[in-house]
Coordinates of C-alpha atoms (C1' of nucleotides) in Angstrom, one line a residue:
Chain A
X209 CA 105.1 87.7 73.9
X210 CA 106.1 90.6 76.1
X211 CA 106.8 91.1 79.8
X212 CA 103.7 90.8 82.0
X213 CA 103.6 94.3 83.4
X214 CA 101.6 93.6 86.6
X215 CA 101.6 95.8 89.6
X216 CA 104.2 93.6 91.3
X217 CA 106.7 93.6 88.4
X218 CA 106.4 97.4 88.0
X219 CA 107.1 98.1 91.7
X220 CA 110.0 95.7 91.8
X221 CA 111.6 97.4 88.8
X222 CA 111.1 100.8 90.4
X223 CA 112.6 99.6 93.7
X224 CA 115.6 98.2 91.8
X225 CA 116.1 101.4 90.0
X226 CA 115.8 103.4 93.2
X227 CA 118.4 101.3 94.9
X228 CA 120.8 101.4 92.0
X229 CA 120.4 105.2 91.5
X230 CA 120.8 106.0 95.2
X231 CA 123.9 103.8 95.4
X232 CA 125.6 105.2 92.3
X233 CA 124.9 108.8 93.3
X234 CA 126.3 108.3 96.8
X235 CA 129.3 106.5 95.4
X236 CA 130.1 109.3 93.0
X237 CA 129.6 111.8 95.8
X238 CA 131.8 110.2 98.4
X239 CA 133.7 107.3 96.9
X240 CA 133.0 103.6 96.9
X241 CA 134.2 102.7 100.4
X242 CA 133.1 105.8 102.1
X243 CA 129.5 104.7 101.6
X244 CA 128.1 101.9 103.6
X245 CA 125.3 99.6 102.5
X246 CA 123.3 101.0 105.4
X247 CA 123.6 104.5 103.9
X248 CA 122.3 103.2 100.6
X249 CA 119.4 101.4 102.1
X250 CA 118.5 104.5 104.0
X251 CA 118.7 106.7 100.9
X252 CA 116.6 104.3 98.9
X253 CA 114.1 103.9 101.8
X254 CA 114.4 100.1 102.0
X255 CA 115.9 97.8 104.6
X256 CA 119.3 96.1 104.3
X257 CA 118.0 92.6 103.7
X258 CA 115.8 94.0 100.9
X259 CA 118.8 95.6 99.4
X260 CA 120.7 92.3 99.3
X261 CA 117.6 90.6 97.8
X262 CA 118.0 92.9 94.8
X263 CA 121.8 92.9 94.5
X264 CA 124.0 90.0 95.7
X265 CA 127.0 92.2 96.8
X266 CA 127.9 95.8 97.3
X267 CA 130.0 95.7 94.1
X268 CA 127.0 94.7 92.1
X269 CA 125.3 98.0 93.1
X270 CA 127.8 99.7 90.8
X271 CA 128.2 97.0 88.2
X272 CA 124.5 96.3 87.5
X273 CA 124.8 98.8 84.7
X274 CA 127.3 96.5 83.0
X275 CA 125.3 93.5 84.1
X276 CA 122.4 94.9 82.1
X277 CA 124.5 94.4 79.0
X278 CA 125.5 91.0 80.1
X279 CA 125.2 88.4 77.3
X280 CA 124.7 91.2 74.7
X281 CA 127.5 90.0 72.5
X282 CA 126.1 86.4 72.5
X283 CA 122.7 87.7 71.7
X284 CA 123.9 89.8 68.8
X285 CA 125.5 86.7 67.3
X286 CA 122.5 84.5 67.9
X287 CA 120.1 87.1 66.5
X288 CA 122.1 88.0 63.4
X289 CA 120.3 87.8 60.1
X290 CA 121.2 84.7 58.0
X291 CA 124.1 85.2 55.7
X292 CA 125.9 87.6 58.0
X293 CA 129.1 86.5 59.7
X294 CA 129.3 86.7 63.5
X295 CA 132.2 89.1 63.5
X296 CA 130.4 91.4 61.0
X297 CA 127.4 91.4 63.3
X298 CA 129.5 92.3 66.3
X299 CA 131.3 95.0 64.3
X300 CA 128.1 96.6 63.2
X301 CA 126.7 96.4 66.7
X302 CA 129.8 98.1 68.1
X303 CA 129.6 100.8 65.5
X304 CA 126.0 101.4 66.3
X305 CA 127.0 101.8 69.9
X306 CA 129.5 104.4 68.9
X307 CA 127.0 106.3 66.9
X308 CA 124.6 106.6 69.8
X309 CA 127.5 107.3 72.2
X310 CA 126.7 104.3 74.3
X311 CA 128.7 104.5 77.6
X312 CA 129.9 100.9 77.1
X313 CA 131.9 102.0 74.1
X314 CA 133.8 104.5 76.3
X315 CA 132.7 107.2 73.9
X316 CA 130.6 109.4 76.2
X317 CA 131.6 112.7 77.8
X318 CA 128.7 113.2 80.1
X319 CA 130.3 114.2 83.4
X320 CA 128.3 111.6 85.3
X321 CA 129.3 108.8 82.9
X322 CA 133.0 109.9 83.0
X323 CA 132.9 110.0 86.8
X324 CA 131.3 106.6 86.8
X325 CA 134.0 105.1 84.7
X326 CA 136.6 106.6 86.9
X327 CA 134.9 105.2 90.0
X328 CA 134.9 101.7 88.5
X329 CA 138.5 101.6 87.3
X330 CA 140.1 103.2 90.3
X331 CA 138.4 101.0 92.8
X332 CA 140.2 97.7 92.9
X333 CA 137.4 95.5 94.1
X334 CA 135.2 96.9 91.4
X335 CA 137.6 96.4 88.6
X336 CA 138.2 92.9 89.9
X337 CA 134.6 92.0 90.0
X338 CA 134.1 93.5 86.5
X339 CA 136.5 90.9 85.0
X340 CA 134.3 88.2 86.4
X341 CA 131.4 89.6 84.5
X342 CA 133.5 89.8 81.4
X343 CA 134.5 86.1 81.8
X344 CA 130.8 85.1 81.9
X345 CA 130.2 87.3 78.9
X346 CA 133.0 85.6 77.1
X347 CA 131.7 82.1 77.8
X348 CA 128.3 83.0 76.6
X349 CA 129.7 84.5 73.4
X350 CA 131.8 81.4 72.8
X351 CA 128.8 79.2 73.2
X352 CA 127.0 81.3 70.6
X353 CA 129.9 81.0 68.2
X354 CA 130.2 77.3 68.3
X355 CA 131.8 74.4 70.0
X356 CA 135.5 74.1 69.5
X357 CA 138.6 75.8 70.8
X358 CA 138.4 78.2 67.9
X359 CA 135.1 79.6 69.1
X360 CA 136.6 80.2 72.5
X361 CA 139.6 82.0 71.0
X362 CA 137.5 84.2 68.7
X363 CA 135.2 85.1 71.6
X364 CA 138.2 86.1 73.7
X365 CA 139.7 88.1 70.9
X366 CA 136.5 90.0 70.1
X367 CA 135.9 91.0 73.7
X368 CA 139.5 91.9 74.2
X369 CA 139.3 94.1 71.1
X370 CA 136.2 95.8 72.4
X371 CA 137.8 96.5 75.7
X372 CA 140.8 98.0 74.1
X373 CA 138.7 100.2 71.9
X374 CA 136.5 101.3 74.8
X375 CA 139.5 102.0 77.0
X376 CA 141.2 104.0 74.2
X377 CA 138.1 106.1 73.7
X378 CA 137.7 106.7 77.4
X379 CA 141.4 107.8 77.7
X380 CA 140.8 110.4 75.0
X381 CA 137.7 111.7 76.8
X382 CA 139.7 111.7 80.1
X383 CA 142.2 113.9 78.4
X384 CA 139.6 116.5 77.9
X385 CA 138.3 115.9 74.4
X386 CA 134.6 115.8 73.5
X387 CA 132.9 112.6 72.4
X388 CA 131.8 114.3 69.2
X389 CA 135.3 115.2 68.4
X390 CA 136.7 111.7 69.1
X391 CA 133.9 109.9 67.2
X392 CA 135.5 109.8 63.7
X393 CA 138.8 108.2 64.8
X394 CA 136.9 105.9 67.2
X395 CA 135.0 104.6 64.2
X396 CA 138.2 104.3 62.2
X397 CA 140.0 102.4 64.9
X398 CA 137.0 100.1 65.4
X399 CA 136.9 99.3 61.7
X400 CA 140.5 98.6 61.6
X401 CA 140.4 96.4 64.6
X402 CA 137.4 94.4 63.5
X403 CA 138.8 93.9 60.0
X404 CA 142.0 92.5 61.5
X405 CA 139.9 89.9 63.3
X406 CA 138.9 88.3 60.0
Chain B
X1312 CA 106.8 109.0 124.0
X1313 CA 106.4 109.7 120.3
X1314 CA 105.5 107.7 117.2
X1315 CA 108.0 105.1 116.2
X1316 CA 109.0 106.3 112.7
X1317 CA 110.2 103.1 111.3
X1318 CA 110.4 102.4 107.6
X1319 CA 107.2 100.4 107.7
X1320 CA 105.2 103.2 109.4
X1321 CA 106.4 105.8 107.0
X1322 CA 105.5 103.8 104.0
X1323 CA 102.1 103.0 105.3
X1324 CA 101.3 106.6 105.9
X1325 CA 102.5 107.5 102.4
X1326 CA 100.4 104.8 100.9
X1327 CA 97.3 106.0 102.8
X1328 CA 97.9 109.5 101.7
X1329 CA 98.4 108.4 98.1
X1330 CA 95.1 106.5 98.1
X1331 CA 93.2 109.3 99.7
X1332 CA 94.6 111.9 97.4
X1333 CA 94.0 109.9 94.3
X1334 CA 90.5 109.2 95.4
X1335 CA 89.5 112.7 96.2
X1336 CA 91.1 114.1 93.0
X1337 CA 89.3 111.6 90.9
X1338 CA 86.0 112.3 92.7
X1339 CA 86.3 116.0 92.2
X1340 CA 87.1 115.5 88.6
X1341 CA 84.3 113.1 87.7
X1342 CA 81.9 112.8 90.6
X1343 CA 81.6 110.2 93.3
X1344 CA 79.8 107.5 91.5
X1345 CA 81.4 107.9 88.2
X1346 CA 84.7 106.7 89.7
X1347 CA 85.1 103.0 90.6
X1348 CA 87.3 101.7 93.3
X1349 CA 89.3 100.0 90.6
X1350 CA 90.0 103.3 89.1
X1351 CA 91.2 104.6 92.4
X1352 CA 93.4 101.6 93.1
X1353 CA 94.9 101.9 89.6
X1354 CA 95.6 105.6 90.1
X1355 CA 97.2 105.0 93.5
X1356 CA 99.1 102.0 92.1
X1357 CA 97.9 99.5 94.6
X1358 CA 95.6 96.5 94.4
X1359 CA 91.9 96.5 95.4
X1360 CA 92.3 94.4 98.6
X1361 CA 95.0 96.8 99.7
X1362 CA 92.7 99.7 99.2
X1363 CA 90.1 98.1 101.4
X1364 CA 92.7 97.4 104.0
X1365 CA 93.3 101.1 104.3
X1366 CA 89.7 102.3 104.0
X1367 CA 86.7 100.1 105.0
X1368 CA 84.3 101.5 102.4
X1369 CA 84.3 103.7 99.3
X1370 CA 82.6 106.5 101.3
X1371 CA 85.5 106.5 103.7
X1372 CA 87.8 107.4 100.9
X1373 CA 86.2 110.8 101.0
X1374 CA 85.3 111.1 104.6
X1375 CA 88.7 110.2 106.0
X1376 CA 89.4 114.0 106.1
X1377 CA 86.6 114.3 108.6
X1378 CA 87.6 111.1 110.3
X1379 CA 90.9 112.6 111.0
X1380 CA 89.1 115.1 113.2
X1381 CA 87.1 112.4 114.9
X1382 CA 86.9 112.7 118.6
X1383 CA 88.4 116.1 118.5
X1384 CA 85.7 117.8 120.5
X1385 CA 86.0 115.1 123.2
X1386 CA 89.7 115.5 123.3
X1387 CA 89.4 119.3 123.6
X1388 CA 87.2 118.8 126.7
X1389 CA 89.4 116.2 128.2
X1390 CA 92.6 118.2 127.7
X1391 CA 91.3 121.6 128.9
X1392 CA 93.2 123.3 131.6
X1393 CA 91.8 123.1 135.0
X1394 CA 89.4 125.9 135.9
X1395 CA 88.1 126.2 132.4
X1396 CA 84.5 125.1 131.6
X1397 CA 83.9 122.6 128.8
X1398 CA 81.8 124.9 126.7
X1399 CA 84.4 127.6 127.0
X1400 CA 87.2 125.3 125.8
X1401 CA 85.1 124.2 122.9
X1402 CA 84.3 127.8 122.1
X1403 CA 87.9 128.8 122.0
X1404 CA 88.8 125.8 120.0
X1405 CA 86.2 126.7 117.4
X1406 CA 87.4 130.3 117.3
X1407 CA 90.9 129.1 116.8
X1408 CA 89.7 127.0 113.9
X1409 CA 88.1 130.1 112.4
X1410 CA 91.3 132.1 112.8
X1411 CA 93.3 129.6 110.8
X1412 CA 90.5 129.1 108.3
X1413 CA 90.2 125.4 109.1
X1414 CA 88.0 123.7 106.5
X1415 CA 85.9 122.0 109.2
X1416 CA 84.6 125.5 110.2
X1417 CA 83.3 126.0 106.7
X1418 CA 85.3 129.2 106.5
X1419 CA 87.7 128.4 103.7
X1420 CA 87.5 129.6 100.1
X1421 CA 90.1 127.5 98.5
X1422 CA 88.5 126.1 95.3
X1423 CA 89.4 122.6 96.1
X1424 CA 88.0 122.8 99.6
X1425 CA 84.8 124.3 98.3
X1426 CA 84.4 121.7 95.6
X1427 CA 85.1 119.0 98.3
X1428 CA 82.3 120.3 100.5
X1429 CA 80.0 120.4 97.5
X1430 CA 80.9 116.9 96.7
X1431 CA 80.1 115.6 100.2
X1432 CA 76.8 117.4 100.6
X1433 CA 75.4 116.7 97.2
X1434 CA 76.2 113.0 97.3
X1435 CA 73.5 111.3 99.4
X1436 CA 75.5 108.2 100.4
X1437 CA 78.3 110.5 101.6
X1438 CA 76.1 112.8 103.6
X1439 CA 74.4 109.8 105.1
X1440 CA 77.7 108.2 106.1
X1441 CA 78.9 111.6 107.5
X1442 CA 76.0 111.6 110.0
X1443 CA 77.2 108.3 111.3
X1444 CA 80.6 109.9 112.0
X1445 CA 78.9 112.8 113.7
X1446 CA 77.0 110.4 116.0
X1447 CA 80.2 108.7 117.1
X1448 CA 81.7 112.1 117.7
X1449 CA 78.7 113.1 119.8
X1450 CA 78.9 110.0 122.0
X1451 CA 82.6 110.5 122.6
X1452 CA 81.9 114.1 123.5
X1453 CA 79.1 113.1 125.8
X1454 CA 81.4 110.6 127.6
X1455 CA 84.0 113.4 128.0
X1456 CA 81.4 115.7 129.5
X1457 CA 80.1 113.3 132.2
X1458 CA 77.5 110.6 132.8
X1459 CA 73.9 111.9 132.9
X1460 CA 71.4 112.8 130.4
X1461 CA 72.5 116.4 130.7
X1462 CA 75.9 115.5 129.3
X1463 CA 74.2 113.9 126.3
X1464 CA 72.0 116.9 125.7
X1465 CA 74.9 119.3 126.0
X1466 CA 77.0 117.3 123.6
X1467 CA 74.2 117.1 121.0
X1468 CA 73.6 120.9 121.3
X1469 CA 77.3 121.8 121.0
X1470 CA 77.8 119.7 117.9
X1471 CA 74.5 120.9 116.4
X1472 CA 75.7 124.5 117.0
X1473 CA 79.0 123.8 115.3
X1474 CA 77.3 122.3 112.3
X1475 CA 75.0 125.2 111.9
X1476 CA 77.9 127.6 112.2
X1477 CA 79.9 125.7 109.6
X1478 CA 77.0 125.4 107.3
X1479 CA 76.3 129.1 107.5
X1480 CA 79.9 130.0 106.8
X1481 CA 80.0 127.6 103.9
X1482 CA 76.8 129.1 102.4
X1483 CA 78.3 132.6 102.4
X1484 CA 81.4 131.3 100.7
X1485 CA 79.2 129.4 98.2
X1486 CA 77.5 132.8 97.5
X1487 CA 80.9 134.0 96.3
X1488 CA 82.3 135.9 99.2
X1489 CA 85.9 135.4 100.4
X1490 CA 86.8 133.7 103.7
X1491 CA 88.6 136.8 104.8
X1492 CA 85.5 138.9 104.2
X1493 CA 83.2 136.6 106.1
X1494 CA 85.6 136.1 109.0
X1495 CA 84.4 138.9 111.4
X1496 CA 80.7 137.9 111.2
X1497 CA 81.6 134.2 111.5
X1498 CA 83.4 135.1 114.8
X1499 CA 80.5 137.2 116.0
X1500 CA 78.0 134.5 115.2
X1501 CA 80.1 131.8 116.9
X1502 CA 80.4 134.0 120.0
X1503 CA 76.7 134.6 120.2
X1504 CA 75.9 130.9 119.6
X1505 CA 78.3 129.6 122.2
X1506 CA 77.2 132.2 124.8
X1507 CA 73.7 131.1 124.4
X1508 CA 74.8 127.6 125.2
X1509 CA 75.7 128.6 128.8
Chain C
dA103 C1' 145.3 90.6 123.8
dT104 C1' 141.1 91.9 124.7
dG105 C1' 137.1 94.2 124.1
dA106 C1' 134.3 97.4 121.6
dC107 C1' 133.0 98.9 117.2
dC108 C1' 131.8 99.0 112.3
dA109 C1' 131.6 96.7 107.9
dG110 C1' 129.4 93.4 104.5
dG111 C1' 126.0 89.7 104.5
dT112 C1' 122.7 86.3 106.4
dT113 C1' 118.8 84.1 108.9
dG114 C1' 114.0 83.6 110.9
dC115 C1' 109.8 85.6 111.8
dT116 C1' 106.1 88.9 111.1
dT117 C1' 103.6 92.2 108.5
dT118 C1' 102.1 94.0 104.2
dT119 C1' 100.8 93.5 99.4
dT120 C1' 99.6 91.2 95.2
dT121 C1' 96.9 88.0 92.7
dA122 C1' 93.0 85.7 91.1
dA123 C1' 89.0 84.0 92.3
dC124 C1' 84.7 84.7 94.3
dC125 C1' 79.9 86.7 96.3
dG126 C1' 75.7 89.4 95.9
dA127 C1' 73.2 93.1 94.1
dG128 C1' 72.0 95.9 90.2
dT129 C1' 71.1 96.5 85.2
dA130 C1' 71.1 96.3 80.3
dA131 C1' 70.5 93.1 76.1
dC132 C1' 68.1 90.1 73.6
Chain D
dG668 C1' 63.7 85.5 81.7
dT669 C1' 68.1 84.3 81.1
dT670 C1' 72.7 85.9 80.1
dA671 C1' 76.3 88.6 80.9
dC672 C1' 78.1 92.8 82.5
dT673 C1' 79.8 96.0 86.2
dC674 C1' 80.5 97.4 90.9
dG675 C1' 81.4 97.2 95.9
dG676 C1' 83.6 94.2 98.9
dT677 C1' 85.9 89.6 100.6
dT678 C1' 88.9 85.5 100.8
dA679 C1' 93.1 82.4 100.5
dA680 C1' 97.5 81.6 99.1
dA681 C1' 101.9 83.2 97.8
dA682 C1' 105.4 86.8 97.1
dA683 C1' 107.8 90.6 99.0
dA684 C1' 109.4 93.6 102.5
dG685 C1' 110.6 94.9 107.3
dC686 C1' 112.9 94.1 111.6
dA687 C1' 116.0 92.4 114.9
dA688 C1' 119.4 89.5 115.8
dC689 C1' 123.2 87.1 114.3
dC690 C1' 128.0 85.8 111.9
dT691 C1' 132.6 87.0 110.2
dG692 C1' 136.3 89.7 109.6
dG693 C1' 138.7 93.9 110.1
dT694 C1' 140.4 98.1 113.0
dC695 C1' 141.3 100.7 116.9
dA696 C1' 141.9 101.8 121.9
dT697 C1' 143.1 100.5 126.1

DNA sequence: ATGACCAGGTTGCTTTTTTAACCGAGTAAC
DNA sequence: GTTACTCGGTTAAAAAAGCAACCTGGTCAT
């Protein structure tokens, strides 16, 4: 029922983490395009082909943290308890994210997280690639919601709302406020936005 | 001219160290035959066949620290400066070992080293295997000394002397004295023993 | 413009490691 | 006395990693 935690799987996961951590910390230190994949491979003590076996492109070295949340919205809809509407489930899930200051909500003031956001959104190739991830996420959510054009529209609107909320939160953090301080209005705005979706 | 420090070589060395360290620390903790090779492999996070690729037998997991000094006597004789007699070179090398409290001289009171010695000499299969290492060492030394039966005899006597000296030192340490305290008489005994060899 | 780099990726080929299964000897249960 | 462990050690096949060499596309001197 669970993952078979063999020796192989454990080491693969560790290697993946080592590569991702080395990459992100180098990127934060010197900027995305001032770090070569060779540098990352050297820092993670692996070879270049091995690096590309774990991550298809250099961009994914940064975006794997988003990729880990890939399909989350679709899963939330699919796994909702019976009697609960999709939008409600998504709403609750987003609010739970706010409550635990999940970085994907934009409501997180850890310096490293803030710097990471900045890195992603000020590096064009990263921002570009990120939208591709969002598209896939949207399709998955649409499939979970149903078949017609309405499912597609709803999926797009939900994810657009989440992006706006996250970006708003992040902006406030970027202006120097603390996550704890911003939290109440973030919740209020989320409630308002999700209610308008119905 | 030097070792090619590739990624592969570095990781191999680390793996070897990890296995050896895990093995010795488990042995010291629970005794040689209360630890299975499976335990060691698990502690070192490698598989059993991999363990045996690095160490031919369970005993060698302990004795690799001696094995690392394998052929040292022969090398000392071969690399001696011209004009220096073999026995003199070996004598100086042993004294240098005493001065830096090298564990192979028996003159070392670190708890871990003492426990390690105790482990080796109170476990029959280990003591047995150790004599095999010493035999190989003796043959190598004999070859370095020359061809005839006299070379063999001298080699055997030198190594016998070193073993007696080391055992004597270890005994004094085992009686509770410090290495620093024992050092002067260890040097004196070594000088006397090596002088009698000439 | 040409040639020499450096970047992100890729391609074979070899070495290393995992996995599961096995062998042979000892040993405890029943 | 058979059954069923455990332990040290081995085998064969498959996955993973390393390495060197390559491709493509840019950038910079000369």
